[in-house]
Short mmCIF file of C-alpha atoms in Angstrom, two decimals:
data_model
loop_
_atom_site.label_atom_id
_atom_site.label_comp_id
_atom_site.label_asym_id
_atom_site.label_seq_id
_atom_site.Cartn_x
_atom_site.Cartn_y
_atom_site.Cartn_z
CA MET A 1 103.39 90.71 106.86
CA GLY A 2 104.00 87.19 108.08
CA ILE A 3 107.42 85.88 109.05
CA ARG A 4 109.01 83.66 106.43
CA LYS A 5 108.55 80.02 107.34
CA GLU A 6 112.16 79.13 106.55
CA LEU A 7 113.12 81.49 109.39
CA TRP A 8 110.26 80.93 111.82
CA PRO A 9 108.18 77.75 111.36
CA ASP A 10 105.46 79.04 113.72
CA ASP A 11 104.10 81.42 111.08
CA ASN A 12 100.53 81.43 112.41
CA GLY A 13 101.59 82.54 115.90
CA SER A 14 100.36 79.41 117.68
CA GLU A 15 103.18 79.59 120.24
CA PHE A 16 102.25 83.15 121.18
CA LYS A 17 98.57 82.21 121.34
CA ASP A 18 99.41 79.40 123.76
CA HIS A 19 101.33 81.95 125.82
CA VAL A 20 98.24 84.19 125.96
CA ARG A 21 95.98 81.30 126.98
CA ARG A 22 98.34 80.28 129.81
CA ARG A 23 98.47 83.77 131.25
CA SER A 24 94.66 84.06 131.11
CA LYS A 25 94.47 81.71 134.14
CA GLY A 26 91.38 79.78 133.17
CA ARG A 27 89.58 82.67 131.45
CA LYS A 28 89.64 81.32 127.92
CA PRO A 29 89.60 84.21 125.42
CA THR A 30 87.38 83.96 122.37
CA ALA A 31 88.95 83.65 118.92
CA THR A 32 88.16 87.30 118.25
CA GLN A 33 89.73 88.46 121.51
CA LEU A 34 92.77 86.27 120.91
CA GLN A 35 93.34 87.72 117.45
CA LYS A 36 93.16 91.26 118.80
CA ILE A 37 95.82 90.42 121.39
CA VAL A 38 98.04 88.92 118.68
CA ASN A 39 97.73 92.07 116.55
CA LYS A 40 98.63 94.29 119.48
CA GLU A 41 101.25 92.40 121.49
CA PHE A 42 103.06 89.96 119.19
CA ILE A 43 105.45 92.67 117.97
CA ASP A 44 106.78 93.09 121.54
CA TRP A 45 106.75 89.39 122.46
CA PHE A 46 108.67 88.22 119.40
CA PRO A 47 112.00 90.04 120.13
CA ARG A 48 111.95 88.89 123.75
CA LYS A 49 111.39 85.32 122.60
CA ILE A 50 114.23 85.36 120.05
CA MET A 51 116.72 87.15 122.30
CA ASN A 52 116.09 84.82 125.24
CA PRO A 53 119.58 83.67 126.39
CA ASP A 54 118.28 80.13 126.92
CA ILE A 55 117.59 79.63 123.20
CA SER A 56 119.63 82.34 121.46
CA ASN A 57 122.43 79.93 120.56
CA ASN A 58 119.98 77.83 118.54
CA VAL A 59 118.37 80.74 116.68
CA LEU A 60 119.35 81.66 113.12
CA ASP A 61 121.24 84.93 112.74
CA ASP A 62 118.72 86.18 110.18
CA LEU A 63 115.94 85.68 112.72
CA LYS A 64 117.88 87.68 115.31
CA PHE A 65 118.27 90.57 112.87
CA LEU A 66 114.56 90.33 112.06
CA ALA A 67 113.69 90.52 115.76
CA LYS A 68 115.98 93.52 116.17
CA GLY A 69 114.04 95.40 113.53
CA PRO A 70 115.23 97.26 110.43
CA ALA A 71 117.71 100.12 110.30
CA GLN A 72 116.30 103.59 110.89
CA HIS A 73 116.68 104.72 107.29
CA ALA A 74 114.69 103.05 104.50
CA ARG A 75 114.63 103.53 100.73
CA ARG A 76 111.62 104.39 98.60
CA PHE A 77 111.04 103.59 94.94
CA SER A 78 108.40 104.49 92.39
CA ALA A 79 109.11 101.43 90.22
CA PHE A 80 110.29 97.93 91.02
CA ASN A 81 111.16 94.94 88.82
CA ILE A 82 110.60 91.49 90.30
CA ASN A 83 109.51 88.03 89.12
CA GLY A 84 109.69 89.14 85.49
CA LEU A 85 107.24 92.00 86.13
CA LYS A 86 107.74 95.76 86.28
CA PHE A 87 105.54 97.40 88.90
CA ARG A 88 104.94 101.14 89.12
CA THR A 89 103.17 103.20 91.77
CA ILE A 90 99.93 105.02 91.05
CA ALA A 91 101.72 108.38 91.23
CA ARG A 92 104.33 107.21 88.71
CA GLU A 93 101.56 106.32 86.25
CA VAL A 94 99.96 109.75 86.12
CA ASP A 95 99.57 110.72 82.44
CA SER A 96 100.94 107.30 81.42
CA THR A 97 99.26 105.25 78.70
CA THR A 98 100.17 101.94 80.35
CA GLN A 99 99.09 100.42 83.67
CA ASN A 100 101.54 98.58 85.92
CA SER A 101 100.16 99.41 89.37
CA GLY A 102 97.62 96.59 89.70
CA VAL A 103 98.49 94.03 92.39
CA PHE A 104 96.99 90.64 93.21
CA VAL A 105 97.82 88.31 96.09
CA SER A 106 96.08 85.31 97.63
CA SER A 107 96.56 85.02 101.37
CA ALA A 108 95.35 83.00 104.34
CA THR A 109 93.36 85.57 106.30
CA SER A 110 91.60 85.67 109.63
CA CYS A 111 88.02 86.78 109.08
CA VAL A 112 84.61 86.65 110.75
CA ALA A 113 82.64 83.63 109.59
CA SER A 114 79.29 85.45 109.29
CA GLY A 115 77.11 88.10 110.87
CA VAL A 116 75.61 85.45 113.14
CA ASP A 117 78.81 83.52 113.88
CA GLY A 118 81.28 86.11 115.16
CA ASN A 119 84.19 83.68 115.53
CA ILE A 120 87.32 84.32 113.49
CA ARG A 121 88.33 81.64 111.00
CA GLU A 122 91.19 81.19 108.54
CA ALA A 123 90.36 81.37 104.83
CA ASP A 124 92.29 81.88 101.59
CA LEU A 125 91.07 85.19 100.19
CA PRO A 126 91.99 86.96 96.94
CA TYR A 127 93.18 90.54 97.37
CA TYR A 128 93.16 93.08 94.54
CA GLY A 129 94.93 96.38 95.02
CA LYS A 130 96.64 99.39 93.51
CA LEU A 131 100.30 99.99 94.32
CA GLU A 132 100.70 103.14 96.39
CA ASP A 133 104.26 102.96 97.72
CA ILE A 134 107.41 100.81 97.53
CA ILE A 135 109.66 100.68 100.59
CA GLU A 136 112.91 98.78 101.08
CA LEU A 137 113.89 97.90 104.66
CA ASN A 138 117.55 97.21 105.40
CA TYR A 139 118.38 94.83 108.24
CA TYR A 140 121.88 96.19 108.87
CA GLY A 141 123.30 94.78 105.65
CA LYS A 142 122.37 91.19 106.54
CA PHE A 143 119.35 91.16 104.23
CA LYS A 144 116.75 93.50 102.77
CA VAL A 145 112.97 93.26 102.56
CA THR A 146 110.96 95.18 99.97
CA LEU A 147 107.35 96.00 100.82
CA PHE A 148 104.47 97.05 98.60
CA LYS A 149 101.90 99.33 100.22
CA CYS A 150 98.59 99.06 98.37
CA GLN A 151 95.07 100.38 98.31
CA TRP A 152 93.03 97.19 98.72
CA ALA A 153 89.48 96.72 97.45
CA ASP A 154 87.17 95.12 100.01
CA THR A 155 87.13 91.59 98.62
CA THR A 156 85.65 90.25 101.87
CA ARG A 157 82.20 91.58 100.93
CA ASN A 158 79.99 91.42 97.84
CA TRP A 159 80.18 95.18 97.45
CA GLY A 160 83.89 94.88 96.64
CA ILE A 161 84.18 91.80 94.40
CA ARG A 162 81.96 89.74 92.12
CA LYS A 163 82.20 87.27 89.26
CA ASP A 164 79.85 87.30 86.27
CA LYS A 165 78.37 84.34 84.39
CA TRP A 166 81.30 84.35 81.95
CA GLY A 167 83.81 83.94 84.78
CA PHE A 168 85.20 87.49 84.72
CA THR A 169 86.10 88.96 88.12
CA SER A 170 85.28 92.61 88.83
CA VAL A 171 86.32 94.72 91.80
CA ASN A 172 85.15 98.02 93.26
CA PHE A 173 87.60 100.42 94.92
CA SER A 174 84.95 102.73 96.40
CA ARG A 175 85.29 100.86 99.72
CA LEU A 176 88.78 99.94 100.86
CA ILE A 177 90.14 97.63 103.55
CA HIS A 178 93.45 97.63 105.44
CA THR A 179 93.68 101.40 105.22
CA GLY A 180 95.88 101.59 108.33
CA GLN A 181 93.24 103.24 110.51
CA ARG A 182 93.11 100.27 112.91
CA GLU A 183 95.86 98.25 114.58
CA ASP A 184 94.82 95.06 112.78
CA HIS A 185 95.08 96.73 109.37
CA ASP A 186 98.05 95.64 107.27
CA PRO A 187 98.29 97.40 103.89
CA TYR A 188 101.75 95.93 103.18
CA ILE A 189 102.84 92.75 101.40
CA GLU A 190 106.29 91.53 100.43
CA ALA A 191 107.17 92.42 96.86
CA SER A 192 107.94 88.76 96.15
CA GLN A 193 104.29 87.88 96.87
CA ALA A 194 102.84 90.28 94.30
CA GLN A 195 101.28 89.21 91.03
CA MET A 196 100.36 91.81 88.43
CA VAL A 197 96.89 92.60 87.16
CA TYR A 198 95.37 95.52 85.32
CA TYR A 199 91.88 96.91 85.58
CA VAL A 200 89.49 97.70 82.74
CA ASP A 201 86.70 100.12 83.63
CA ASP A 202 83.22 98.64 83.25
CA GLU A 203 81.31 101.15 81.12
CA VAL A 204 77.94 99.64 82.05
CA ASN A 205 78.41 99.17 85.80
CA LYS A 206 80.03 102.40 86.93
CA GLY A 207 82.60 102.10 89.70
CA TRP A 208 83.46 98.50 88.80
CA SER A 209 86.62 97.34 87.03
CA VAL A 210 87.20 94.02 85.28
CA VAL A 211 90.39 92.24 86.39
CA VAL A 212 92.89 90.99 83.82
CA HIS A 213 95.82 88.92 85.09
CA VAL A 214 99.25 89.57 83.56
CA LYS A 215 101.74 86.77 82.89
CA PRO A 216 105.37 87.41 83.84
CA ARG A 217 107.81 88.26 81.10
CA ASP A 218 109.19 85.20 79.26
CA PHE A 219 106.27 83.03 80.44
CA TYR A 220 103.89 82.16 77.62
CA ASP A 221 101.09 79.63 77.24
CA MET A 222 102.12 77.77 74.09
CA GLY A 223 99.25 75.31 74.26
CA GLU A 224 99.58 71.58 73.69
CA GLU A 225 101.99 70.46 71.00
CA GLU A 226 100.97 67.83 68.46
CA GLU A 227 103.82 65.71 67.16
CA GLU A 228 102.44 65.28 63.64
CA GLU A 229 101.35 68.88 63.19
CA GLU A 230 103.14 70.55 60.29
CA GLU A 231 105.14 73.62 61.13
CA GLU A 232 103.92 76.74 59.39
CA ILE A 233 106.70 78.91 58.05
CA CYS A 234 106.02 82.55 57.24
CA GLU A 235 108.44 84.84 55.47
CA ASP A 236 108.18 88.57 55.03
CA GLU A 237 108.30 89.71 51.43
CA PRO A 238 109.70 93.19 50.72
CA PHE A 239 107.43 95.71 49.06
CA PRO A 240 108.39 96.28 45.40
CA GLU A 241 109.90 99.63 44.50
CA GLN A 242 107.39 102.13 43.19
CA ASP A 243 108.15 104.73 40.54
CA PHE A 244 106.30 108.03 40.92
CA ASP A 245 106.33 108.43 37.13
CA GLN A 246 103.85 105.59 36.72
CA PHE A 247 101.31 107.54 38.82
CA PHE A 248 102.10 111.19 38.10
CA GLY A 249 103.94 111.16 34.79
CA ASP A 250 106.68 113.79 34.70
CA THR A 251 107.53 114.58 38.37
CA ASP A 252 109.87 117.51 37.69
CA ASP A 253 107.05 120.01 38.28
CA LEU A 254 105.32 117.98 41.03
CA ILE A 255 104.82 120.02 44.25
CA LEU A 256 105.13 117.85 47.37
CA VAL A 257 104.66 120.67 49.94
CA ARG A 258 101.40 122.48 50.72
CA GLU A 259 101.61 126.18 49.99
CA ASP A 260 98.22 127.12 51.45
CA VAL A 261 99.22 126.74 55.13
CA ASP A 262 100.97 129.47 57.13
CA ASP A 263 104.12 128.57 58.99
CA ASP A 264 102.48 129.66 62.24
CA PHE A 265 100.11 126.69 62.06
CA VAL A 266 102.96 124.19 62.03
CA SER A 267 104.74 123.53 65.32
CA GLU A 268 107.16 120.94 66.45
CA GLN A 269 106.15 118.93 69.52
CA ASN A 270 108.93 118.37 72.03
CA ALA A 271 109.33 114.89 73.46
CA ILE A 272 109.20 114.78 77.23
CA ASN A 273 111.46 112.19 78.82
CA ASP A 274 110.38 110.57 82.05
CA ILE A 275 113.45 111.22 84.20
CA GLY A 276 114.18 111.67 87.85
CA GLU A 277 112.14 108.66 89.02
CA ASP A 278 113.80 105.98 91.10
CA GLU A 279 113.58 102.48 89.72
CA HIS A 280 114.91 99.28 91.22
CA ASN A 281 115.54 95.76 90.03
CA ALA A 282 115.18 92.93 92.53
CA ASN A 283 118.27 90.79 92.84
#
């Protein structure tokens, strides 16, 4: 998760990278080596930088709390409402007929240019995931940050994402990235970054799912308005009353209940309410 630019303008870590180059004493690290050092050491360098007495008076309070780290206790949710969208975790959707766990985000990412060129470059990549966990970090009451932990399809390779001739994007979750097994893996995004998608299984190409983007609630594409276009007005007309006598004649002896079915074959299905799950609305 990157630091918000309104708090820390140096979001790409250029100041820390300059610090690493200076301490290398003439041994210029490659872009790949430099990125590995950033992933490993930035988390320790950042608090020391912010808490430096020489600059602490000019640092925003929110940035000081961020450098201090969150409180020990965090909150966990299985559903979260934000940006007009209601997200649910994969576990929350078990046996559900609706799908609200699909996540999309576009992010500037450091990646290897090619198999031949091993240098790391910045590129805007689309990420498609499934929401696994929702965690709220509390920075001692000063502010809160909500994180989405996702299972991310490998959209950096052709085996994880493709687009057909009609422009539909499909993803494959058989190979995941940012699983947390390496120090440079980051399965978390801020909840405010998330856009919602849902996945439709491709019945022809097994293992692939077609992506459908969801528009936030209260946002609709109304098309272009034409000033001279006449407004179409539709009114619902009530159904006329119907008299059974016109179909069945005398209804006094009409039997409306089947008598050829035993009572044992008729059972009442109990409705099961989905209770006990935490849900949170973003302020």
